[in-house]
Short mmCIF file of C-alpha atoms in Angstrom, two decimals:
data_model
loop_
_atom_site.label_atom_id
_atom_site.label_comp_id
_atom_site.label_asym_id
_atom_site.label_seq_id
_atom_site.Cartn_x
_atom_site.Cartn_y
_atom_site.Cartn_z
CA MET A 1 -83.87 254.08 82.01
CA THR A 2 -87.58 253.69 82.73
CA ARG A 3 -88.83 250.20 82.04
CA THR A 4 -91.68 249.45 79.71
CA VAL A 5 -94.16 247.12 81.38
CA TYR A 6 -97.31 245.35 80.23
CA VAL A 7 -100.68 245.81 81.95
CA ASN A 8 -103.89 244.35 80.55
CA GLY A 9 -103.18 244.89 76.88
CA GLU A 10 -101.03 248.02 77.13
CA TYR A 11 -97.28 248.62 77.02
CA LEU A 12 -96.60 251.48 79.42
CA PRO A 13 -93.76 253.29 81.19
CA GLU A 14 -93.56 251.67 84.63
CA GLY A 15 -94.56 254.93 86.35
CA GLU A 16 -97.88 254.91 84.49
CA ALA A 17 -98.82 251.30 85.23
CA LYS A 18 -101.93 250.85 87.36
CA VAL A 19 -104.26 248.11 88.59
CA SER A 20 -107.40 248.50 90.67
CA ILE A 21 -107.09 248.65 94.47
CA PHE A 22 -109.88 246.06 94.39
CA ASP A 23 -107.83 243.60 92.35
CA ARG A 24 -107.98 240.19 94.06
CA GLY A 25 -104.26 239.69 93.65
CA PHE A 26 -103.75 242.73 95.89
CA LEU A 27 -106.50 241.94 98.40
CA PHE A 28 -106.42 238.13 98.64
CA ALA A 29 -103.17 236.98 96.94
CA ASP A 30 -105.64 235.45 94.48
CA ALA A 31 -103.08 235.32 91.69
CA VAL A 32 -100.48 233.09 90.09
CA TYR A 33 -97.14 233.94 88.55
CA GLU A 34 -94.21 232.71 86.49
CA VAL A 35 -90.64 233.93 86.10
CA THR A 36 -88.81 233.19 82.85
CA SER A 37 -85.08 233.76 82.52
CA VAL A 38 -83.52 235.55 79.57
CA LEU A 39 -80.07 234.66 78.27
CA ASP A 40 -78.55 236.16 75.12
CA GLY A 41 -81.81 238.06 74.63
CA LYS A 42 -83.84 234.82 74.40
CA LEU A 43 -86.33 233.11 76.71
CA ILE A 44 -85.27 230.02 78.66
CA ASP A 45 -87.78 227.15 79.09
CA PHE A 46 -90.72 229.31 77.98
CA GLU A 47 -92.83 226.30 76.97
CA GLY A 48 -92.54 224.75 80.43
CA HIS A 49 -93.51 227.98 82.16
CA ALA A 50 -96.52 228.42 79.86
CA VAL A 51 -97.72 224.87 80.56
CA ARG A 52 -97.32 225.31 84.32
CA LEU A 53 -99.14 228.65 84.21
CA ASP A 54 -102.07 226.98 82.48
CA ARG A 55 -102.11 224.25 85.15
CA SER A 56 -102.04 226.79 87.99
CA LEU A 57 -104.95 228.70 86.45
CA LYS A 58 -106.99 225.53 86.01
CA GLU A 59 -106.32 224.40 89.61
CA LEU A 60 -107.74 227.72 90.86
CA ASP A 61 -110.61 227.82 88.34
CA MET A 62 -109.17 231.07 87.00
CA ALA A 63 -109.62 232.23 83.42
CA SER A 64 -106.63 232.47 81.12
CA PRO A 65 -106.04 236.06 79.95
CA CYS A 66 -104.66 235.11 76.52
CA SER A 67 -103.22 232.31 74.41
CA LYS A 68 -99.73 230.84 74.79
CA GLU A 69 -98.78 232.41 71.47
CA GLU A 70 -99.89 235.84 72.65
CA LEU A 71 -97.95 235.39 75.89
CA LEU A 72 -94.82 234.54 73.95
CA GLU A 73 -95.21 237.66 71.83
CA ILE A 74 -95.65 239.84 74.93
CA HIS A 75 -92.53 238.32 76.51
CA ARG A 76 -90.47 238.85 73.38
CA LYS A 77 -91.65 242.42 72.93
CA LEU A 78 -90.84 243.36 76.53
CA VAL A 79 -87.37 241.82 76.20
CA GLU A 80 -86.82 243.86 73.04
CA LEU A 81 -88.27 247.13 74.35
CA ASN A 82 -86.17 246.95 77.51
CA GLY A 83 -82.99 245.71 75.84
CA ILE A 84 -82.67 242.65 78.09
CA GLU A 85 -79.70 240.41 77.27
CA GLU A 86 -79.59 238.65 80.64
CA GLY A 87 -82.42 238.94 83.10
CA LEU A 88 -85.95 237.89 83.97
CA VAL A 89 -89.52 238.35 82.78
CA TYR A 90 -92.09 238.30 85.60
CA LEU A 91 -95.69 237.43 84.71
CA GLN A 92 -98.70 237.61 87.04
CA VAL A 93 -102.34 236.71 86.46
CA SER A 94 -104.95 237.60 89.07
CA ARG A 95 -108.66 236.90 89.17
CA GLY A 96 -109.20 240.60 88.50
CA SER A 97 -111.79 242.83 90.12
CA ASP A 98 -115.51 243.47 89.98
CA GLY A 99 -115.10 246.79 91.78
CA ASP A 100 -115.34 245.82 95.45
CA ARG A 101 -113.94 243.47 98.09
CA ASP A 102 -115.67 240.15 98.73
CA PHE A 103 -114.40 236.71 99.75
CA VAL A 104 -116.71 235.17 97.15
CA PHE A 105 -115.17 234.99 93.67
CA PRO A 106 -116.45 237.59 91.21
CA SER A 107 -118.69 236.47 88.35
CA ALA A 108 -117.13 234.20 85.74
CA ASP A 109 -117.17 236.96 83.11
CA THR A 110 -114.87 239.19 85.21
CA PRO A 111 -111.69 239.60 83.15
CA PRO A 112 -108.45 238.48 84.82
CA SER A 113 -105.61 240.96 85.26
CA LEU A 114 -102.37 240.29 83.36
CA VAL A 115 -99.18 242.09 84.32
CA LEU A 116 -95.62 241.53 83.06
CA PHE A 117 -92.33 243.32 83.62
CA THR A 118 -88.64 242.68 83.03
CA GLN A 119 -85.67 242.72 85.38
CA ASN A 120 -82.23 243.37 83.96
CA LYS A 121 -79.66 241.00 85.54
CA PRO A 122 -76.25 241.27 83.83
CA GLY A 123 -74.04 238.33 84.74
CA LEU A 124 -76.98 236.03 85.50
CA ALA A 125 -75.29 233.01 83.93
CA ASP A 126 -71.83 233.72 85.37
CA SER A 127 -73.07 234.34 88.89
CA PRO A 128 -70.38 234.88 91.54
CA ALA A 129 -72.80 233.29 94.03
CA ALA A 130 -72.79 230.04 92.04
CA ALA A 131 -69.00 229.97 92.00
CA LYS A 132 -68.93 230.44 95.77
CA GLY A 133 -71.89 228.26 96.74
CA ALA A 134 -74.76 229.03 99.09
CA LYS A 135 -75.10 228.63 102.85
CA ILE A 136 -78.55 227.59 104.03
CA ILE A 137 -80.46 227.11 107.26
CA SER A 138 -83.49 224.90 107.94
CA ILE A 139 -86.83 226.27 109.13
CA GLU A 140 -90.29 224.86 109.76
CA ASP A 141 -92.57 224.70 106.72
CA ILE A 142 -95.88 226.34 107.71
CA ARG A 143 -97.18 227.23 104.25
CA TRP A 144 -100.57 226.20 102.88
CA GLY A 145 -100.92 222.70 101.43
CA ARG A 146 -101.00 223.45 97.69
CA ARG A 147 -97.41 224.48 97.00
CA ASP A 148 -97.70 222.86 93.55
CA ILE A 149 -99.79 225.87 92.47
CA LYS A 150 -97.48 228.80 91.80
CA THR A 151 -99.43 231.46 93.67
CA VAL A 152 -98.21 234.86 94.86
CA GLN A 153 -98.66 233.80 98.51
CA LEU A 154 -94.97 234.36 99.21
CA LEU A 155 -94.94 236.03 102.62
CA TYR A 156 -93.53 233.06 104.52
CA PRO A 157 -90.84 232.29 101.90
CA SER A 158 -89.85 235.97 102.14
CA MET A 159 -89.70 235.66 105.93
CA GLY A 160 -87.59 232.53 105.49
CA LYS A 161 -85.07 234.39 103.38
CA MET A 162 -84.89 237.09 106.04
CA MET A 163 -84.35 234.45 108.74
CA ALA A 164 -81.46 233.12 106.67
CA LYS A 165 -80.03 236.60 106.20
CA LYS A 166 -80.23 237.28 109.94
CA ALA A 167 -78.38 234.01 110.56
CA GLY A 168 -75.61 234.95 108.15
CA ALA A 169 -76.79 232.48 105.49
CA ASP A 170 -78.10 232.86 101.95
CA ASP A 171 -81.35 230.89 102.00
CA ALA A 172 -83.50 228.42 103.91
CA TRP A 173 -84.81 224.91 103.31
CA LEU A 174 -88.25 224.13 104.69
CA ILE A 175 -88.95 221.14 106.94
CA GLU A 176 -92.34 219.42 107.35
CA ASP A 177 -92.97 216.28 109.42
CA GLY A 178 -89.21 215.80 109.68
CA TYR A 179 -88.52 215.93 105.95
CA VAL A 180 -87.19 218.63 103.63
CA THR A 181 -89.86 219.94 101.27
CA GLU A 182 -87.97 222.57 99.24
CA GLY A 183 -86.17 225.88 99.47
CA THR A 184 -87.91 229.21 99.89
CA SER A 185 -87.88 229.74 96.11
CA ASN A 186 -86.24 226.61 94.72
CA ASN A 187 -86.19 222.82 94.70
CA ALA A 188 -83.67 221.07 96.97
CA TYR A 189 -81.21 218.21 96.33
CA TYR A 190 -78.27 216.52 97.96
CA VAL A 191 -75.62 214.18 96.56
CA LYS A 192 -74.17 211.18 98.41
CA ASN A 193 -71.74 208.69 96.85
CA GLY A 194 -72.59 210.05 93.42
CA LYS A 195 -76.38 209.66 93.84
CA ILE A 196 -78.67 212.70 93.50
CA VAL A 197 -81.55 212.65 96.01
CA THR A 198 -84.57 214.94 95.79
CA ARG A 199 -88.16 214.92 97.03
CA PRO A 200 -90.74 213.47 94.57
CA LEU A 201 -93.44 215.63 93.04
CA SER A 202 -96.67 216.08 94.97
CA ASN A 203 -98.87 218.91 96.26
CA ASP A 204 -96.15 219.55 98.85
CA ILE A 205 -93.64 221.18 96.48
CA LEU A 206 -93.56 223.30 93.38
CA HIS A 207 -93.23 221.31 90.17
CA GLY A 208 -90.13 223.19 89.11
CA ILE A 209 -89.53 223.76 85.41
CA THR A 210 -85.79 223.91 85.98
CA ARG A 211 -86.11 220.83 88.21
CA ALA A 212 -87.62 218.82 85.34
CA ALA A 213 -84.95 219.96 82.89
CA VAL A 214 -82.04 219.31 85.27
CA LEU A 215 -83.27 215.82 86.21
CA ARG A 216 -83.68 214.97 82.52
CA LEU A 217 -80.17 216.18 81.76
CA ALA A 218 -78.79 214.29 84.77
CA ALA A 219 -80.43 211.09 83.54
CA GLU A 220 -79.05 211.65 80.04
CA ALA A 221 -75.60 212.08 81.60
CA GLN A 222 -76.17 208.69 83.31
CA MET A 223 -76.15 210.18 86.79
CA GLU A 224 -78.00 208.16 89.44
CA ILE A 225 -81.19 209.84 90.73
CA GLU A 226 -83.46 208.87 93.62
CA GLU A 227 -86.72 210.72 94.23
CA ARG A 228 -87.74 210.18 97.86
CA LEU A 229 -88.32 211.99 101.14
CA PHE A 230 -85.14 212.95 102.96
CA THR A 231 -84.24 214.61 106.24
CA ILE A 232 -82.07 217.64 106.86
CA GLU A 233 -79.67 215.33 108.73
CA GLU A 234 -79.18 213.29 105.58
CA ALA A 235 -78.48 216.47 103.65
CA LYS A 236 -75.95 217.63 106.25
CA ASP A 237 -74.14 214.31 105.84
CA ALA A 238 -74.02 214.70 102.04
CA ASP A 239 -70.98 215.10 99.83
CA GLU A 240 -72.61 218.10 98.16
CA ALA A 241 -76.00 219.74 97.67
CA PHE A 242 -77.69 222.20 95.35
CA THR A 243 -80.94 223.91 94.45
CA THR A 244 -82.62 224.61 91.13
CA SER A 245 -84.80 227.53 90.06
CA ALA A 246 -85.59 229.55 86.97
CA SER A 247 -83.70 232.59 88.22
CA ALA A 248 -80.60 230.88 89.66
CA PHE A 249 -80.47 227.74 87.45
CA VAL A 250 -78.37 225.24 89.45
CA MET A 251 -77.04 226.78 92.68
CA PRO A 252 -74.48 224.76 94.66
CA VAL A 253 -74.97 224.56 98.43
CA VAL A 254 -71.82 224.40 100.57
CA GLU A 255 -73.20 224.66 104.11
CA ILE A 256 -76.38 223.52 105.89
CA ASP A 257 -77.17 224.70 109.43
CA GLY A 258 -73.51 225.51 109.99
CA VAL A 259 -72.26 222.12 108.73
CA THR A 260 -69.80 222.35 105.84
CA LEU A 261 -70.42 219.97 102.94
CA GLY A 262 -67.37 218.36 101.37
CA ASP A 263 -64.47 220.79 101.27
CA GLY A 264 -66.77 223.80 101.48
CA THR A 265 -66.73 224.56 97.75
CA PRO A 266 -69.30 223.76 95.03
CA GLY A 267 -69.31 220.04 94.29
CA PRO A 268 -68.53 218.46 90.91
CA ILE A 269 -72.05 217.21 90.19
CA ALA A 270 -73.68 220.58 90.91
CA LYS A 271 -71.08 222.38 88.80
CA ARG A 272 -71.50 219.92 85.92
CA LEU A 273 -75.30 220.14 86.01
CA ARG A 274 -75.15 223.93 85.97
CA GLU A 275 -72.81 223.81 83.00
CA ILE A 276 -74.90 221.42 80.91
CA TYR A 277 -78.18 223.10 81.87
CA LEU A 278 -76.94 226.49 80.68
CA GLU A 279 -75.50 224.97 77.52
CA GLU A 280 -78.67 223.07 76.59
CA SER A 281 -81.02 225.89 77.60
CA ARG A 282 -79.21 228.38 75.40
CA LYS A 283 -79.53 226.01 72.44
CA LYS A 284 -83.30 225.71 72.90
CA ALA A 285 -84.02 229.31 73.94
CA VAL A 286 -86.72 231.21 72.06
#
């Protein structure tokens, strides 16, 4: 079935969707994005994604293409038109185009480009990968310094995932100045003696929407949390580890750089957090 997508005010068959070759998202990666999960035909954590989108736009002095209410309506309509029960809605806003290529931003009255599409992912909640756990490798973090802005500058994270694949692993954690920043597309955590350790928020990592929800739920469950810098060696010595993201929720990690964590299966804290996150998110889905 051909997907219906959204491009600058129009709902179109995906084969008819077009943006200008001069669009700054295409030429300069001058664009931001969000990915919202869909479970049971409803949007997970939409409010958090909308707030973060607004922050990203403001940090880049980029105009907002529409209101939060309009964005919600577009999301819901695409989910309905494409019959998504479990899957994702991808949203991208670029600075648009004034009809040519120039490093200088176009005039302030240049309309931004807004594109959305869905991805159907049956079994998203009951992922076999989550039941098995992920194997990761560590790589140097050489990205730009504003990872807190959710831009489409994703070449190095993509390369990192390919490095992991080549090494027989599932993903990579990034290391800067001796400390873990985050995963290629997720926030990183380890657990030692019942304590959850994760890097604190700063410009160095993405302010994950799922991260915020999971840490809140962990605190409500009276789990001990410590937000601080940590090394990959500390993580390899952990009892268990996991990542969080909007598309994978809570993903247990069972191996780091060839070192098996615990008994090599998803740990109890990661499994419990995944369970309560999915339960609570479904209750609050819109």
